[in-house]
Amino acid sequence: MKIGILTSGGDCPGLNAVIRGFAKYAFNQIKDVELIGISDGYLGLITKDVKKMQPSDFSGILNVGGTILGTSRQPFSKMTDEDRNGQSKLDLMKKNYKALGLDLLVTLGGAGTHKTAALLSYEGLNVIGIPKTIDNDIFGTDVTFGFHTAVDIATECIDRIHTTAASHGRTMLIELMGNKVGWLTLYAGIAGGADIILLPEIPYDPDTVVKMVKRRYESGKDFTIIAIAEGAMSIAESKMKKSERLASRGGRATGTEGLARYIEENAGVETRVVVPGHLQRGGSPSPYDRLLSTEMGSFAGHLANDGVFGVTVAMHGSQVTYNALADIAGKMKFVPKDDQRIAVARTIGISFGDDR
Ligand code: F6P
């Protein structure tokens, strides 16, 4: 069996651990297996940038961050026409899949990667996906690999900000990754003891945030910790088109700095913004993610061995399983407003900026 494997979209801790889990399963369990590493995501399949991998290539990478295969963001609609030669991107990938003699393509990636994986499987290619992302937003799986490592890192950031905020009596906004969904901010916010958590799914009222900060000061707490997702928006911003929102923020991609200035002016407290950014995606996966990645990678190998294609690996409870790509592609797993963790947070006085 000749299997191509690629990693696509933003990197995250655990990619190498999944690649290793899959490869070790394949070399140990699948007859006459050949593994072809495809460079830089779907781009490598379009340009036929590939390399035959040896078992030794997968040694010593369990705890290594990033991806040994390289990755790129190539949303289907945004790819250039350079290599097209009159063909669609799908045609090119299909052609190269056949030219390489692949029996299966394994794709490690997020929502965009799964959308493309589904399109390729509709074209008749054998595809197995594995759900990666620190955002934890892939539909149909309780958890994606990389998420919990990012939660660990983001929580440590909040912990560190906590002590300096308390020392100076400042309000600190920690802007965490998550453009469309707030899982990372929700988990790290609660784990880091944030006073206010602002998510893309719950538009906030800036005056409610100010009121909360003031209330803390009045009760003798002279610092406030706000965990805010990059995609969080005020109620007013949530009614705007993306371009209007960008203009109203003076060209800034997020509303964090604007909210900080609003708090400073209206609550009269020194307010600072911290953006951990790509630190949340870098470095070694946590033991939890190493285990999850190994389970997901080896399970994908098991699916390959059984000839189960057009699917993506998923975790339901503590059971590793799979979903049909057709059932999950194009969907996202948002934080539901009635999520249990949100309810718990509210009971202990954490504000989501929507209460009064
Ligand atoms: O999808 C993962 C993610 O880290 C998001 O949380 C974030 O908005 C985005 O990627 C950043 O992407 P890039 O690394 O391309 O700037």
Tab-separated table of C-alpha atoms and ligand atoms in Angstrom:
chain	number	residue	atom	x	y	z
A	1	MET	CA	0.000	0.000	0.000
A	2	LYS	CA	1.463	3.363	-1.027
A	3	ILE	CA	0.358	6.134	1.319
A	4	GLY	CA	0.925	9.882	0.972
A	5	ILE	CA	0.858	11.937	4.162
A	6	LEU	CA	0.657	15.706	4.563
A	7	THR	CA	0.137	18.368	7.226
A	8	SER	CA	-1.836	21.440	6.219
A	9	GLY	CA	-2.921	24.762	7.745
A	10	GLY	CA	-1.438	26.361	10.870
A	11	ASP	CA	0.948	24.087	12.732
A	12	CYS	CA	0.339	22.890	16.272
A	13	PRO	CA	1.983	20.720	18.907
A	14	GLY	CA	1.361	17.038	18.246
A	15	LEU	CA	1.655	16.978	14.445
A	16	ASN	CA	4.907	15.013	14.586
A	17	ALA	CA	3.516	12.718	17.268
A	18	VAL	CA	0.555	11.870	14.993
A	19	ILE	CA	2.824	11.370	11.970
A	20	ARG	CA	4.982	9.057	14.087
A	21	GLY	CA	1.970	7.146	15.476
A	22	PHE	CA	0.619	6.601	11.975
A	23	ALA	CA	3.995	5.646	10.507
A	24	LYS	CA	4.865	3.221	13.294
A	25	TYR	CA	1.470	1.535	12.944
A	26	ALA	CA	1.913	1.400	9.160
A	27	PHE	CA	5.437	-0.082	9.218
A	28	ASN	CA	4.459	-2.577	11.911
A	29	GLN	CA	0.992	-3.618	10.776
A	30	ILE	CA	0.415	-2.913	7.076
A	31	LYS	CA	1.838	-5.289	4.478
A	32	ASP	CA	4.223	-3.866	1.870
A	33	VAL	CA	3.675	-0.337	2.969
A	34	GLU	CA	5.409	2.650	1.434
A	35	LEU	CA	5.108	6.105	2.988
A	36	ILE	CA	5.437	9.239	0.874
A	37	GLY	CA	5.905	12.511	2.754
A	38	ILE	CA	4.234	15.417	0.951
A	39	SER	CA	5.814	18.814	1.685
A	40	ASP	CA	3.976	21.922	2.856
A	41	GLY	CA	0.426	20.628	2.839
A	42	TYR	CA	-1.703	20.433	-0.304
A	43	LEU	CA	0.834	22.665	-2.036
A	44	GLY	CA	3.249	19.706	-2.166
A	45	LEU	CA	0.585	17.551	-3.783
A	46	ILE	CA	-0.061	20.232	-6.399
A	47	THR	CA	3.637	20.696	-7.178
A	48	LYS	CA	4.576	17.035	-6.573
A	49	ASP	CA	7.066	18.003	-3.874
A	50	VAL	CA	7.329	14.603	-2.222
A	51	LYS	CA	9.848	12.290	-0.610
A	52	LYS	CA	9.855	8.572	0.162
A	53	MET	CA	10.110	8.232	3.940
A	54	GLN	CA	12.065	5.611	5.842
A	55	PRO	CA	11.165	4.234	9.294
A	56	SER	CA	14.140	6.160	10.713
A	57	ASP	CA	12.536	9.462	9.591
A	58	PHE	CA	9.899	8.952	12.274
A	59	SER	CA	12.269	8.370	15.158
A	60	GLY	CA	12.868	10.962	17.866
A	61	ILE	CA	9.974	13.219	16.845
A	62	LEU	CA	7.331	12.343	19.465
A	63	ASN	CA	8.057	15.413	21.579
A	64	VAL	CA	9.153	17.757	18.794
A	65	GLY	CA	6.899	20.726	17.981
A	66	GLY	CA	5.942	21.830	14.460
A	67	THR	CA	5.874	19.348	11.589
A	68	ILE	CA	8.708	17.503	9.871
A	69	LEU	CA	6.695	17.664	6.634
A	70	GLY	CA	6.243	21.435	6.611
A	71	THR	CA	2.866	23.081	6.213
A	72	SER	CA	1.160	25.933	4.426
A	73	ARG	CA	-2.148	27.678	4.341
A	74	GLN	CA	-3.633	27.232	0.885
A	75	PRO	CA	-7.353	27.802	1.073
A	76	PHE	CA	-8.760	26.383	-2.104
A	77	SER	CA	-10.250	29.629	-3.327
A	78	LYS	CA	-7.056	31.581	-2.720
A	79	MET	CA	-4.561	29.372	-4.576
A	80	THR	CA	-2.827	31.073	-7.507
A	81	ASP	CA	-3.187	29.891	-11.094
A	82	GLU	CA	0.573	29.450	-11.582
A	83	ASP	CA	0.769	25.686	-11.670
A	84	ARG	CA	-2.690	25.175	-13.007
A	85	ASN	CA	-2.033	24.824	-16.686
A	86	GLY	CA	-5.735	25.094	-17.359
A	87	GLN	CA	-6.620	22.566	-14.688
A	88	SER	CA	-8.391	23.035	-11.385
A	89	LYS	CA	-6.481	22.504	-8.176
A	90	LEU	CA	-8.536	19.411	-7.546
A	91	ASP	CA	-7.616	18.055	-10.991
A	92	LEU	CA	-3.935	18.680	-10.304
A	93	MET	CA	-4.024	16.945	-6.943
A	94	LYS	CA	-5.963	14.065	-8.415
A	95	LYS	CA	-3.513	13.776	-11.288
A	96	ASN	CA	-0.493	13.756	-8.955
A	97	TYR	CA	-2.140	11.297	-6.567
A	98	LYS	CA	-2.505	8.942	-9.533
A	99	ALA	CA	0.944	9.721	-11.001
A	100	LEU	CA	2.539	8.942	-7.647
A	101	GLY	CA	0.610	5.673	-7.538
A	102	LEU	CA	-0.925	6.500	-4.163
A	103	ASP	CA	-3.540	4.190	-2.681
A	104	LEU	CA	-4.332	6.592	0.152
A	105	LEU	CA	-3.823	10.203	1.224
A	106	VAL	CA	-3.633	10.970	4.954
A	107	THR	CA	-4.260	14.615	5.806
A	108	LEU	CA	-3.532	16.160	9.185
A	109	GLY	CA	-5.259	19.500	9.479
A	110	GLY	CA	-8.023	21.766	10.626
A	111	ALA	CA	-11.396	22.769	9.222
A	112	GLY	CA	-10.041	24.037	5.868
A	113	THR	CA	-7.925	20.922	5.402
A	114	HIS	CA	-10.962	18.729	6.050
A	115	LYS	CA	-13.023	20.658	3.520
A	116	THR	CA	-10.422	19.972	0.842
A	117	ALA	CA	-10.044	16.354	2.019
A	118	ALA	CA	-13.798	15.901	1.524
A	119	LEU	CA	-13.631	17.384	-1.984
A	120	LEU	CA	-10.791	15.006	-2.882
A	121	SER	CA	-12.718	12.045	-1.554
A	122	TYR	CA	-15.789	13.078	-3.603
A	123	GLU	CA	-13.402	12.928	-6.604
A	124	GLY	CA	-12.760	9.274	-5.834
A	125	LEU	CA	-9.463	9.540	-3.907
A	126	ASN	CA	-8.994	7.456	-0.792
A	127	VAL	CA	-8.577	9.958	2.047
A	128	ILE	CA	-8.301	9.739	5.828
A	129	GLY	CA	-8.222	12.943	7.885
A	130	ILE	CA	-6.848	13.500	11.383
A	131	PRO	CA	-8.174	16.532	13.328
A	132	LYS	CA	-5.513	19.052	14.291
A	133	THR	CA	-5.869	22.514	15.762
A	134	ILE	CA	-5.271	24.514	18.898
A	135	ASP	CA	-8.736	26.003	18.273
A	136	ASN	CA	-10.566	22.709	19.000
A	137	ASP	CA	-13.205	23.745	16.470
A	138	ILE	CA	-13.504	20.641	14.282
A	139	PHE	CA	-17.036	19.371	14.128
A	140	GLY	CA	-17.783	15.848	15.349
A	141	THR	CA	-14.832	15.339	17.699
A	142	ASP	CA	-14.720	16.182	21.398
A	143	VAL	CA	-11.116	17.223	21.091
A	144	THR	CA	-8.445	17.951	18.508
A	145	PHE	CA	-4.769	17.235	19.085
A	146	GLY	CA	-2.777	20.362	19.970
A	147	PHE	CA	-5.630	21.987	21.865
A	148	HIS	CA	-4.635	20.922	25.362
A	149	THR	CA	-0.998	21.906	24.906
A	150	ALA	CA	-2.185	25.366	23.843
A	151	VAL	CA	-4.459	25.485	26.909
A	152	ASP	CA	-1.413	24.678	29.086
A	153	ILE	CA	0.666	27.424	27.467
A	154	ALA	CA	-2.142	30.018	27.551
A	155	THR	CA	-2.870	29.187	31.189
A	156	GLU	CA	0.764	29.683	32.097
A	157	CYS	CA	0.676	33.062	30.334
A	158	ILE	CA	-2.362	34.080	32.412
A	159	ASP	CA	-0.680	32.839	35.608
A	160	ARG	CA	2.372	34.954	34.898
A	161	ILE	CA	0.301	37.998	34.023
A	162	HIS	CA	-1.684	37.492	37.239
A	163	THR	CA	1.289	38.156	39.502
A	164	THR	CA	2.462	41.260	37.680
A	165	ALA	CA	-1.129	42.569	37.413
A	166	ALA	CA	-1.604	42.093	41.167
A	167	SER	CA	1.723	43.773	41.961
A	168	HIS	CA	0.917	46.866	39.903
A	169	GLY	CA	-2.817	46.998	40.425
A	170	ARG	CA	-3.498	46.901	36.707
A	171	THR	CA	-6.192	45.539	34.463
A	172	MET	CA	-4.587	43.147	31.992
A	173	LEU	CA	-6.164	41.798	28.804
A	174	ILE	CA	-4.559	38.583	27.560
A	175	GLU	CA	-5.506	38.070	23.921
A	176	LEU	CA	-5.569	34.365	23.084
A	177	MET	CA	-5.802	32.659	19.693
A	178	GLY	CA	-9.199	31.746	18.315
A	179	ASN	CA	-10.535	33.823	15.508
A	180	LYS	CA	-13.920	32.205	15.203
A	181	VAL	CA	-14.244	30.040	18.299
A	182	GLY	CA	-13.404	30.564	21.953
A	183	TRP	CA	-12.574	27.106	23.317
A	184	LEU	CA	-8.961	27.973	24.069
A	185	THR	CA	-9.873	31.219	25.808
A	186	LEU	CA	-12.684	29.553	27.751
A	187	TYR	CA	-10.502	26.710	29.058
A	188	ALA	CA	-7.379	28.791	29.751
A	189	GLY	CA	-9.489	31.624	31.152
A	190	ILE	CA	-11.096	29.386	33.753
A	191	ALA	CA	-7.855	27.477	34.456
A	192	GLY	CA	-5.945	30.756	34.841
A	193	GLY	CA	-8.531	32.318	37.138
A	194	ALA	CA	-9.585	35.130	34.791
A	195	ASP	CA	-12.241	37.532	36.129
A	196	ILE	CA	-13.714	38.214	32.709
A	197	ILE	CA	-13.703	35.902	29.673
A	198	LEU	CA	-14.638	37.271	26.269
A	199	LEU	CA	-15.422	34.842	23.440
A	200	PRO	CA	-16.384	35.230	19.762
A	201	GLU	CA	-19.588	33.312	20.511
A	202	ILE	CA	-20.785	35.794	23.167
A	203	PRO	CA	-20.662	39.429	22.001
A	204	TYR	CA	-19.863	41.664	24.975
A	205	ASP	CA	-21.012	45.046	26.173
A	206	PRO	CA	-17.935	47.244	26.874
A	207	ASP	CA	-19.869	49.033	29.626
A	208	THR	CA	-20.542	45.728	31.372
A	209	VAL	CA	-16.808	45.001	31.262
A	210	VAL	CA	-16.072	48.458	32.718
A	211	LYS	CA	-18.685	47.932	35.435
A	212	MET	CA	-17.098	44.602	36.390
A	213	VAL	CA	-13.611	46.152	36.600
A	214	LYS	CA	-14.953	49.015	38.749
A	215	ARG	CA	-16.847	46.602	40.984
A	216	ARG	CA	-13.639	44.679	41.647
A	217	TYR	CA	-11.829	47.896	42.572
A	218	GLU	CA	-14.658	48.925	44.875
A	219	SER	CA	-14.500	45.539	46.606
A	220	GLY	CA	-10.797	46.006	47.291
A	221	LYS	CA	-9.310	44.058	44.331
A	222	ASP	CA	-7.201	46.552	42.470
A	223	PHE	CA	-6.401	44.307	39.500
A	224	THR	CA	-8.499	42.491	36.907
A	225	ILE	CA	-7.572	39.676	34.528
A	226	ILE	CA	-9.432	39.543	31.227
A	227	ALA	CA	-8.942	36.563	28.899
A	228	ILE	CA	-10.101	37.669	25.465
A	229	ALA	CA	-10.167	35.622	22.254
A	230	GLU	CA	-8.807	37.336	19.126
A	231	GLY	CA	-12.230	36.922	17.542
A	232	ALA	CA	-14.165	38.436	20.458
A	233	MET	CA	-16.345	41.404	19.533
A	234	SER	CA	-18.624	43.881	21.174
A	235	ILE	CA	-22.362	43.680	20.607
A	236	ALA	CA	-22.115	46.693	18.284
A	237	GLU	CA	-19.214	45.123	16.322
A	238	SER	CA	-21.077	41.825	15.995
A	239	LYS	CA	-23.695	43.628	13.902
A	240	MET	CA	-21.098	44.998	11.464
A	241	LYS	CA	-19.693	43.494	8.283
A	242	LYS	CA	-16.056	42.355	8.587
A	243	SER	CA	-14.803	45.371	6.598
A	244	GLU	CA	-16.820	47.816	8.735
A	245	ARG	CA	-15.476	46.187	11.894
A	246	LEU	CA	-11.917	46.520	10.650
A	247	ALA	CA	-12.475	50.198	9.812
A	248	SER	CA	-14.095	50.876	13.198
A	249	ARG	CA	-10.992	49.386	14.858
A	250	GLY	CA	-8.696	51.671	12.873
A	251	GLY	CA	-7.421	48.763	10.766
A	252	ARG	CA	-6.567	46.541	13.739
A	253	ALA	CA	-7.442	42.863	13.266
A	254	THR	CA	-8.752	42.504	16.819
A	255	GLY	CA	-10.736	44.718	19.171
A	256	THR	CA	-8.508	44.055	22.202
A	257	GLU	CA	-6.505	47.291	22.175
A	258	GLY	CA	-9.678	49.340	21.620
A	259	LEU	CA	-11.369	47.673	24.582
A	260	ALA	CA	-8.278	48.284	26.746
A	261	ARG	CA	-8.391	52.002	25.972
A	262	TYR	CA	-12.149	52.074	26.676
A	263	ILE	CA	-11.627	50.423	30.072
A	264	GLU	CA	-8.789	52.794	30.951
A	265	GLU	CA	-10.847	55.872	30.075
A	266	ASN	CA	-14.090	54.739	31.659
A	267	ALA	CA	-12.933	52.779	34.702
A	268	GLY	CA	-9.958	55.067	35.326
A	269	VAL	CA	-7.517	52.192	35.822
A	270	GLU	CA	-4.206	51.446	34.169
A	271	THR	CA	-4.894	48.815	31.508
A	272	ARG	CA	-2.446	46.790	29.399
A	273	VAL	CA	-2.683	44.222	26.609
A	274	VAL	CA	-0.573	41.051	26.302
A	275	VAL	CA	-0.638	38.951	23.131
A	276	PRO	CA	1.098	35.554	23.502
A	277	GLY	CA	0.407	34.888	19.784
A	278	HIS	CA	2.266	31.991	18.184
A	279	LEU	CA	3.859	30.978	21.471
A	280	GLN	CA	0.548	29.142	21.914
A	281	ARG	CA	1.300	26.954	18.890
A	282	GLY	CA	5.018	26.388	19.306
A	283	GLY	CA	7.129	23.831	21.113
A	284	SER	CA	6.687	20.408	22.535
A	285	PRO	CA	3.243	18.751	22.874
A	286	SER	CA	2.078	18.016	26.421
A	287	PRO	CA	1.975	14.381	27.614
A	288	TYR	CA	-1.827	14.472	27.090
A	289	ASP	CA	-1.370	15.533	23.469
A	290	ARG	CA	1.422	13.010	22.881
A	291	LEU	CA	-0.945	10.269	24.005
A	292	LEU	CA	-3.923	11.618	22.027
A	293	SER	CA	-1.756	12.092	18.927
A	294	THR	CA	-0.388	8.568	19.198
A	295	GLU	CA	-3.904	7.180	19.584
A	296	MET	CA	-5.236	9.195	16.640
A	297	GLY	CA	-2.233	8.431	14.418
A	298	SER	CA	-2.278	4.705	15.054
A	299	PHE	CA	-6.073	4.605	14.677
A	300	ALA	CA	-5.729	6.220	11.241
A	301	GLY	CA	-3.311	3.399	10.410
A	302	HIS	CA	-5.902	0.901	11.563
A	303	LEU	CA	-8.525	2.544	9.304
A	304	ALA	CA	-6.077	2.403	6.393
A	305	ASN	CA	-5.459	-1.288	7.017
A	306	ASP	CA	-9.208	-1.942	7.051
A	307	GLY	CA	-9.801	0.109	3.903
A	308	VAL	CA	-12.055	2.635	5.646
A	309	PHE	CA	-11.711	5.804	3.550
A	310	GLY	CA	-13.521	9.145	3.165
A	311	VAL	CA	-13.407	9.572	6.942
A	312	THR	CA	-11.655	11.534	9.667
A	313	VAL	CA	-10.506	10.358	13.074
A	314	ALA	CA	-12.497	11.636	16.066
A	315	MET	CA	-12.617	11.298	19.821
A	316	HIS	CA	-15.942	10.606	21.523
A	317	GLY	CA	-15.521	10.534	25.269
A	318	SER	CA	-12.406	8.432	25.692
A	319	GLN	CA	-13.110	6.352	22.596
A	320	VAL	CA	-11.191	7.006	19.409
A	321	THR	CA	-13.498	6.602	16.420
A	322	TYR	CA	-14.219	8.268	13.079
A	323	ASN	CA	-16.736	10.401	11.180
A	324	ALA	CA	-17.502	10.525	7.462
A	325	LEU	CA	-15.772	13.535	5.887
A	326	ALA	CA	-19.062	14.349	4.172
A	327	ASP	CA	-20.737	14.732	7.579
A	328	ILE	CA	-18.240	17.143	9.092
A	329	ALA	CA	-16.712	19.132	6.207
A	330	GLY	CA	-17.675	22.802	6.143
A	331	LYS	CA	-19.027	22.709	9.714
A	332	MET	CA	-17.477	24.175	12.849
A	333	LYS	CA	-17.730	23.308	16.515
A	334	PHE	CA	-18.545	26.571	18.293
A	335	VAL	CA	-18.746	27.010	22.060
A	336	PRO	CA	-22.475	26.645	22.798
A	337	LYS	CA	-23.882	29.430	24.955
A	338	ASP	CA	-25.136	26.792	27.396
A	339	ASP	CA	-21.778	24.992	27.583
A	340	GLN	CA	-21.275	23.405	30.977
A	341	ARG	CA	-18.012	25.293	31.562
A	342	ILE	CA	-19.678	28.612	30.866
A	343	ALA	CA	-22.406	27.762	33.360
A	344	VAL	CA	-19.815	26.784	35.979
A	345	ALA	CA	-17.808	29.956	35.353
A	346	ARG	CA	-20.889	32.111	35.815
A	347	THR	CA	-21.690	30.413	39.126
A	348	ILE	CA	-18.315	31.486	40.515
A	349	GLY	CA	-18.677	35.074	39.348
A	350	ILE	CA	-16.736	35.067	36.088
A	351	SER	CA	-18.257	37.574	33.676
A	352	PHE	CA	-18.626	36.982	29.924
A	353	GLY	CA	-19.314	40.651	29.331
A	354	ASP	CA	-22.965	40.017	28.590
A	355	ASP	CA	-24.348	40.144	32.139
A	356	ARG	CA	-25.171	43.277	34.051
B	1	F6P	O1	-6.228	27.979	13.444
B	1	F6P	C1	-5.216	28.078	14.367
B	1	F6P	C2	-4.800	29.507	14.579
B	1	F6P	O2	-3.742	29.485	15.500
B	1	F6P	C3	-5.908	30.456	15.037
B	1	F6P	O3	-6.207	30.374	16.385
B	1	F6P	C4	-5.319	31.780	14.654
B	1	F6P	O4	-6.338	32.751	14.482
B	1	F6P	C5	-4.639	31.465	13.357
B	1	F6P	O5	-4.321	30.091	13.391
B	1	F6P	C6	-3.388	32.255	13.084
B	1	F6P	O6	-2.907	31.888	11.843
B	1	F6P	P1	-1.508	32.280	11.249
B	1	F6P	O7	-0.475	31.467	11.936
B	1	F6P	O8	-1.621	31.934	9.810
B	1	F6P	O9	-1.328	33.739	11.515
